[in-house]
PDB file of N, CA and C in Angstrom:
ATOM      1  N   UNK A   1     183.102 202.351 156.099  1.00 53.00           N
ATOM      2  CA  UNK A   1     184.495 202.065 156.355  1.00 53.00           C
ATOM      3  C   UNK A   1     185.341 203.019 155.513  1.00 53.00           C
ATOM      4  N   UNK A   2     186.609 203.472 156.332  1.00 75.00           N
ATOM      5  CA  UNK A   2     187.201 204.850 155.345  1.00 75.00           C
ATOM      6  C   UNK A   2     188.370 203.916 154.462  1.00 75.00           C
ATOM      7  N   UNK A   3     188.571 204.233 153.389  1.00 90.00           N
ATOM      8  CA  UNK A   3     189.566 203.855 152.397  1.00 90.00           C
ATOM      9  C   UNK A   3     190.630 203.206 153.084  1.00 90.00           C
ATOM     10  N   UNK A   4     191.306 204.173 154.235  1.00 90.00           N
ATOM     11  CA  UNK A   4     192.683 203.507 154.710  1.00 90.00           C
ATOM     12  C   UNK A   4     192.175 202.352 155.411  1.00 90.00           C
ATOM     13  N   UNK A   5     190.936 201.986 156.229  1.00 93.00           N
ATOM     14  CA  UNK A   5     191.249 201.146 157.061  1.00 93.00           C
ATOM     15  C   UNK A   5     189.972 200.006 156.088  1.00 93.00           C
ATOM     16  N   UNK A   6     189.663 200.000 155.018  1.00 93.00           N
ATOM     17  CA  UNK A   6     189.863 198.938 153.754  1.00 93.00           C
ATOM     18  C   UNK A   6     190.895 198.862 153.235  1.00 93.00           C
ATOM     19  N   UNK A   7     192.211 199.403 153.084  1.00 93.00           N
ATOM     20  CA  UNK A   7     193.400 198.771 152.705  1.00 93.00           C
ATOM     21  C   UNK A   7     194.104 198.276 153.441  1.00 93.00           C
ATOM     22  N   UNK A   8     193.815 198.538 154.779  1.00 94.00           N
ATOM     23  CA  UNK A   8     194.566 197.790 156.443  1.00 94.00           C
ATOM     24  C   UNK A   8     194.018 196.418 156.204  1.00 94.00           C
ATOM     25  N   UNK A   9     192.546 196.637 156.075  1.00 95.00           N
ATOM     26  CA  UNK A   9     191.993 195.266 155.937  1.00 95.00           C
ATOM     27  C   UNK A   9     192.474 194.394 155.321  1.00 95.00           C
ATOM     28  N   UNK A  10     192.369 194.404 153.760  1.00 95.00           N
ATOM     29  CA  UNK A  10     193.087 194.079 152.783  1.00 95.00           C
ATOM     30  C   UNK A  10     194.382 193.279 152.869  1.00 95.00           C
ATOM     31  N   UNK A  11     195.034 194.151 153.433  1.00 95.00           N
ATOM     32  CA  UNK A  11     196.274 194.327 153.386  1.00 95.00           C
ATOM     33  C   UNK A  11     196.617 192.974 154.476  1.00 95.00           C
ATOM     34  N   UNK A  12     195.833 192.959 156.064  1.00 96.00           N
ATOM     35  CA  UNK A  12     196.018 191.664 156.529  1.00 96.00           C
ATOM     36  C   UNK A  12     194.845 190.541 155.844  1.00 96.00           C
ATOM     37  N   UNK A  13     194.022 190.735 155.165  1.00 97.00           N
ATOM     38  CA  UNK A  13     193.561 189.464 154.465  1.00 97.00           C
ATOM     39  C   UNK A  13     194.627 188.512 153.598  1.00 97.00           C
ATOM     40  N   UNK A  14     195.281 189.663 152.817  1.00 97.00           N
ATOM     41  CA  UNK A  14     196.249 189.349 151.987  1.00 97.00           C
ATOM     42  C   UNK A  14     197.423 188.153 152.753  1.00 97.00           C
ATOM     43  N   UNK A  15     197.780 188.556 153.588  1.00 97.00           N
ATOM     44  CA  UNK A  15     198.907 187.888 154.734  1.00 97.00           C
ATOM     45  C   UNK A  15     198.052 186.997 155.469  1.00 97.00           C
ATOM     46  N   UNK A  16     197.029 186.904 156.137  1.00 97.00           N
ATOM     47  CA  UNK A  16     196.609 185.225 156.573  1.00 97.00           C
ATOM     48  C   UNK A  16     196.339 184.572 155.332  1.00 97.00           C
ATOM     49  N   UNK A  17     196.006 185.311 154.285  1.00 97.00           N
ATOM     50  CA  UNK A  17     195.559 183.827 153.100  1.00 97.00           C
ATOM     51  C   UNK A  17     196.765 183.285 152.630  1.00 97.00           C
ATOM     52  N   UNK A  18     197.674 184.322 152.486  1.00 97.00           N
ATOM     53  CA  UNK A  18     199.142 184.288 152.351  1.00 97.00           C
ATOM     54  C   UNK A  18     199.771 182.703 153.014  1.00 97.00           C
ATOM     55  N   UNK A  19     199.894 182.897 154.446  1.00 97.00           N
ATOM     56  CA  UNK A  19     200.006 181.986 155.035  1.00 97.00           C
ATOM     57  C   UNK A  19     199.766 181.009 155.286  1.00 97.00           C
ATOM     58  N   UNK A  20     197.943 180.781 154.781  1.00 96.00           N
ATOM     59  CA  UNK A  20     196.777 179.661 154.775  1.00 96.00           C
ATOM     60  C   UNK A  20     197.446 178.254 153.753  1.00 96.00           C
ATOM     61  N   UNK A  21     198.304 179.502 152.525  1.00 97.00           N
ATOM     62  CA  UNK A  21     198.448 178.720 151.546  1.00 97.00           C
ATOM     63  C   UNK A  21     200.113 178.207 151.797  1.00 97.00           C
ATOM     64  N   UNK A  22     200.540 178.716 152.216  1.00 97.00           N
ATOM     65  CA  UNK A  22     202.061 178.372 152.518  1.00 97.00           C
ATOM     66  C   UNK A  22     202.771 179.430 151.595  1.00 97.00           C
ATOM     67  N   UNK A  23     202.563 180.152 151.173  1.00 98.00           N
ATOM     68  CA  UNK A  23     203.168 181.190 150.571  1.00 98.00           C
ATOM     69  C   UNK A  23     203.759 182.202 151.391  1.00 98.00           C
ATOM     70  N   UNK A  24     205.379 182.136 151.383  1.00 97.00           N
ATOM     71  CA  UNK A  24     205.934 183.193 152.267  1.00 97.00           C
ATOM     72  C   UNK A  24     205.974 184.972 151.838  1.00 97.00           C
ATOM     73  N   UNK A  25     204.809 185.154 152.307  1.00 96.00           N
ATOM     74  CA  UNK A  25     205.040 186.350 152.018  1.00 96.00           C
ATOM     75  C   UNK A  25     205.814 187.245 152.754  1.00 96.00           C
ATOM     76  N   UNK A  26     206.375 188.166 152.732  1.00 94.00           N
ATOM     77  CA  UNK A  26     206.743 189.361 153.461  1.00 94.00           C
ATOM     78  C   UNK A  26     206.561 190.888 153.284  1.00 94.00           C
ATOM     79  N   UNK A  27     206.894 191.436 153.992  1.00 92.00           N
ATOM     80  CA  UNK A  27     206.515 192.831 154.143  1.00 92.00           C
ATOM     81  C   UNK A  27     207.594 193.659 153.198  1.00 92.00           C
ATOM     82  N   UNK A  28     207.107 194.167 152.145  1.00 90.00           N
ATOM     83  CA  UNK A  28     208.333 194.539 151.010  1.00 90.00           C
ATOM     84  C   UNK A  28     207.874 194.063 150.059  1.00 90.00           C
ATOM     85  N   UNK A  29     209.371 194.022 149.991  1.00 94.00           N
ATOM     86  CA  UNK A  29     210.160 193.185 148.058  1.00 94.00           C
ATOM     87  C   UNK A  29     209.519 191.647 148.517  1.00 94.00           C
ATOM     88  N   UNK A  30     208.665 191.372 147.427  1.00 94.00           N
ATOM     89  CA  UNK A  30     208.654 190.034 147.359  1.00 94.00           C
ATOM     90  C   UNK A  30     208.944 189.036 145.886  1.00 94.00           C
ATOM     91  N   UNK A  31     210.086 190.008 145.328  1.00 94.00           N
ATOM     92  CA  UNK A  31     210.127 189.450 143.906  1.00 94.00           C
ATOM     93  C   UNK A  31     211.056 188.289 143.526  1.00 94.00           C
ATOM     94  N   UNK A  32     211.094 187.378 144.901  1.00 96.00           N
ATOM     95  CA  UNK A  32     211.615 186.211 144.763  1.00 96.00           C
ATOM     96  C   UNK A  32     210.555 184.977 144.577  1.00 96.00           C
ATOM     97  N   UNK A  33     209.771 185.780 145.162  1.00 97.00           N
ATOM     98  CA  UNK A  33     208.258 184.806 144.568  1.00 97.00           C
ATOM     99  C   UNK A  33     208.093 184.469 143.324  1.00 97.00           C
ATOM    100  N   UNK A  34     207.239 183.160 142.957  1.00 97.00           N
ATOM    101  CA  UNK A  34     206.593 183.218 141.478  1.00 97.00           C
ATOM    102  C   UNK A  34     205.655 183.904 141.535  1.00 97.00           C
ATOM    103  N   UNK A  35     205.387 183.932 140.253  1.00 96.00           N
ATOM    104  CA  UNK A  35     203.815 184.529 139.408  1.00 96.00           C
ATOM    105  C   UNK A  35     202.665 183.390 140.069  1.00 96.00           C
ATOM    106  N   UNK A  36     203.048 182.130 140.504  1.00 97.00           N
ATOM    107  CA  UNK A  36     201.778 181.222 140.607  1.00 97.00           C
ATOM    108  C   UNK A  36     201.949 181.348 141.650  1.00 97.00           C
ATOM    109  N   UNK A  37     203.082 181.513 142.767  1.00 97.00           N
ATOM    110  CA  UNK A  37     202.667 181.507 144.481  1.00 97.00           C
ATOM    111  C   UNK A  37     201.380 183.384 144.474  1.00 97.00           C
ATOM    112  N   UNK A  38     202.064 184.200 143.936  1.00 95.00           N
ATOM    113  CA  UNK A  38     201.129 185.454 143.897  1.00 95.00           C
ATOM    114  C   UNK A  38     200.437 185.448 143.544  1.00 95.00           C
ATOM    115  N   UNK A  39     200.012 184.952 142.258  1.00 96.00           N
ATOM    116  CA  UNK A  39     198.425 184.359 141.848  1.00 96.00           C
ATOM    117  C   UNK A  39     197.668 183.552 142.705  1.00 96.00           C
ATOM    118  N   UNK A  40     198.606 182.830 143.334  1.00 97.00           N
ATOM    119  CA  UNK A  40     197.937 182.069 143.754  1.00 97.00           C
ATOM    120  C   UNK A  40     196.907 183.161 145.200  1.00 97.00           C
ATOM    121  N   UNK A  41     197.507 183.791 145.605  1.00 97.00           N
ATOM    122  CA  UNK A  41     197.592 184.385 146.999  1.00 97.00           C
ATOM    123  C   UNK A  41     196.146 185.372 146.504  1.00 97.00           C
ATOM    124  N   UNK A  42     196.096 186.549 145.509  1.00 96.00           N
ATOM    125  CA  UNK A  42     195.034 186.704 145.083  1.00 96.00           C
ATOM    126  C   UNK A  42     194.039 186.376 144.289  1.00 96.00           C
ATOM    127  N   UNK A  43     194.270 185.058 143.732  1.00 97.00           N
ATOM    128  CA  UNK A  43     192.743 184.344 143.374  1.00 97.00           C
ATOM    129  C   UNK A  43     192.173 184.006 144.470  1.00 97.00           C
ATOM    130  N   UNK A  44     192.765 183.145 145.755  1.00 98.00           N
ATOM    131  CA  UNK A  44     192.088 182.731 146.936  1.00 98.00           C
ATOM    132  C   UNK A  44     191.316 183.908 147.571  1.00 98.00           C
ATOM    133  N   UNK A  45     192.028 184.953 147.336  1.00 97.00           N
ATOM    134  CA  UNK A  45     191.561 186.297 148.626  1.00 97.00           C
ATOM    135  C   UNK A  45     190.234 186.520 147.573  1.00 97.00           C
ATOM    136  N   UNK A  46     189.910 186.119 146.214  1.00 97.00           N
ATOM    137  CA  UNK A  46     188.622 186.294 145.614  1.00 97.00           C
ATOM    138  C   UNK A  46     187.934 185.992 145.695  1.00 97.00           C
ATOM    139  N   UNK A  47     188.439 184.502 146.330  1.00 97.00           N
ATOM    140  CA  UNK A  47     187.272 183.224 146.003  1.00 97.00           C
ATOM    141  C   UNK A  47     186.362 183.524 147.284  1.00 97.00           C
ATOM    142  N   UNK A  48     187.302 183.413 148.240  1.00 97.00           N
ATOM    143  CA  UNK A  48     186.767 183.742 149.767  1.00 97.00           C
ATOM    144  C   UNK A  48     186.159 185.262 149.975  1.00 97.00           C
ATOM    145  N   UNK A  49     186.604 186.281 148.764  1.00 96.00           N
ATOM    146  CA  UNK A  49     185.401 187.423 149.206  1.00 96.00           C
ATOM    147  C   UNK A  49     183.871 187.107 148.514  1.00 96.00           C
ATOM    148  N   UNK A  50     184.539 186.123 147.429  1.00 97.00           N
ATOM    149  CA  UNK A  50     183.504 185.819 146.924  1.00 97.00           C
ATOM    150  C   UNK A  50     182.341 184.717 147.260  1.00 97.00           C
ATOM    151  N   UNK A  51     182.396 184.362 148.050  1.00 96.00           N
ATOM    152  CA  UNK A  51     182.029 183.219 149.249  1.00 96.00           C
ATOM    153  C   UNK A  51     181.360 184.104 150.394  1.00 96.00           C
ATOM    154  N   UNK A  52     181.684 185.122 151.014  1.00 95.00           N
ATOM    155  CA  UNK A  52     181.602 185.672 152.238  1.00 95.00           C
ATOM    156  C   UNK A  52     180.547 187.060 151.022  1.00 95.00           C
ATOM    157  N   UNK A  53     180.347 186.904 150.306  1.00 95.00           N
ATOM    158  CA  UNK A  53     179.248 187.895 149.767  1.00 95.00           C
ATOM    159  C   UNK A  53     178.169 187.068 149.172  1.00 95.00           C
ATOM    160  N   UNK A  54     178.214 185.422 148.906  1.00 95.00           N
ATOM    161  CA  UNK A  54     177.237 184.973 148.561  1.00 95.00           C
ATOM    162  C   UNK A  54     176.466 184.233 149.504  1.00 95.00           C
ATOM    163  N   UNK A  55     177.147 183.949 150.900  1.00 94.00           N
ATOM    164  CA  UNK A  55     176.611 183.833 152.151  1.00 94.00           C
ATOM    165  C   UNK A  55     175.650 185.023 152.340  1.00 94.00           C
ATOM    166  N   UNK A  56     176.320 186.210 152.609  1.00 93.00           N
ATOM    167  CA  UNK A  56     175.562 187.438 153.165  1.00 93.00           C
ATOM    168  C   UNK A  56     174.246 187.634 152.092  1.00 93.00           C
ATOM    169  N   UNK A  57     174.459 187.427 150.917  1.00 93.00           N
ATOM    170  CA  UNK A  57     173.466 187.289 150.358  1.00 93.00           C
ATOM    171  C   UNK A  57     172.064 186.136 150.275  1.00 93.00           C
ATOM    172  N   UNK A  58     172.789 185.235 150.829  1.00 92.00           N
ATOM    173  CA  UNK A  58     171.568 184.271 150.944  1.00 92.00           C
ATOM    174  C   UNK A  58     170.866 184.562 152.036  1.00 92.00           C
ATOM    175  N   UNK A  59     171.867 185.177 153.312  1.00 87.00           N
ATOM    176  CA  UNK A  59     171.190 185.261 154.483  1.00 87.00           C
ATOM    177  C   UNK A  59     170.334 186.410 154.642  1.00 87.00           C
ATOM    178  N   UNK A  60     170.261 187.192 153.406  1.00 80.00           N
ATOM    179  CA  UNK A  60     169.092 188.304 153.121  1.00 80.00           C
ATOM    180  C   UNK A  60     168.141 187.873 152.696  1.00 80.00           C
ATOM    181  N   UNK A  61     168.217 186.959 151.956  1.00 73.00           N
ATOM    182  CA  UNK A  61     166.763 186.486 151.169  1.00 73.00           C
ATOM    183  C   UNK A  61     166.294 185.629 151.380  1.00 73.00           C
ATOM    184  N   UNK A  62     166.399 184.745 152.713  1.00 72.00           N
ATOM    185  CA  UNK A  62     166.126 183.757 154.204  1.00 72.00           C
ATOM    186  C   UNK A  62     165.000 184.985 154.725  1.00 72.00           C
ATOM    187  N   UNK A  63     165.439 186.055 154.887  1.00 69.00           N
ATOM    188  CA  UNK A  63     164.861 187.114 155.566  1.00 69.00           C
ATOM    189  C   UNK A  63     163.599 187.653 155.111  1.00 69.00           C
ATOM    190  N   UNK A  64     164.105 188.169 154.229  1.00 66.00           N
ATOM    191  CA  UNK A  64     162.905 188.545 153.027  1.00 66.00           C
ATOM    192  C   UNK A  64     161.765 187.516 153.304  1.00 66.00           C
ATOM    193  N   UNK A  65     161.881 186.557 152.962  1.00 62.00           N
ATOM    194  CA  UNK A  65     160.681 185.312 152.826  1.00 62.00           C
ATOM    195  C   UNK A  65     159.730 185.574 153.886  1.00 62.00           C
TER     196      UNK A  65
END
């Protein structure tokens, strides 16, 4: 995958989790936000990459066996 279209990615992960959580994000200035709605927005986008890599990982070593 080339750089730009991992930051496209990104970039709409960011905006459905955005939304998941009720956090209005927008396209821009978003410095009417808090620190905890934006925290909030990228701890989730962690948790869930971090979830979606420990899946893929189990489902390798299902394999392996």
């Amino acid at each position: 995958m080339s750089n730009k279209s991992t930051k496209k990615s990104l970039e709409r992960f960011k905006y459905e989790v955005a939304d998941e959580l009720g956090v209005p994000l927008s396209n821009g200035y978003n410095g009417n936000l808090t620190a905890r709605q934006n925290g909030s927005v990228g701890g989730y986008m962690v948790k869930k990459m971090i979830e979606a890599q420990e899946r893929q990982m189990a489902g390798k070593s299902q394999n392996m066996q």
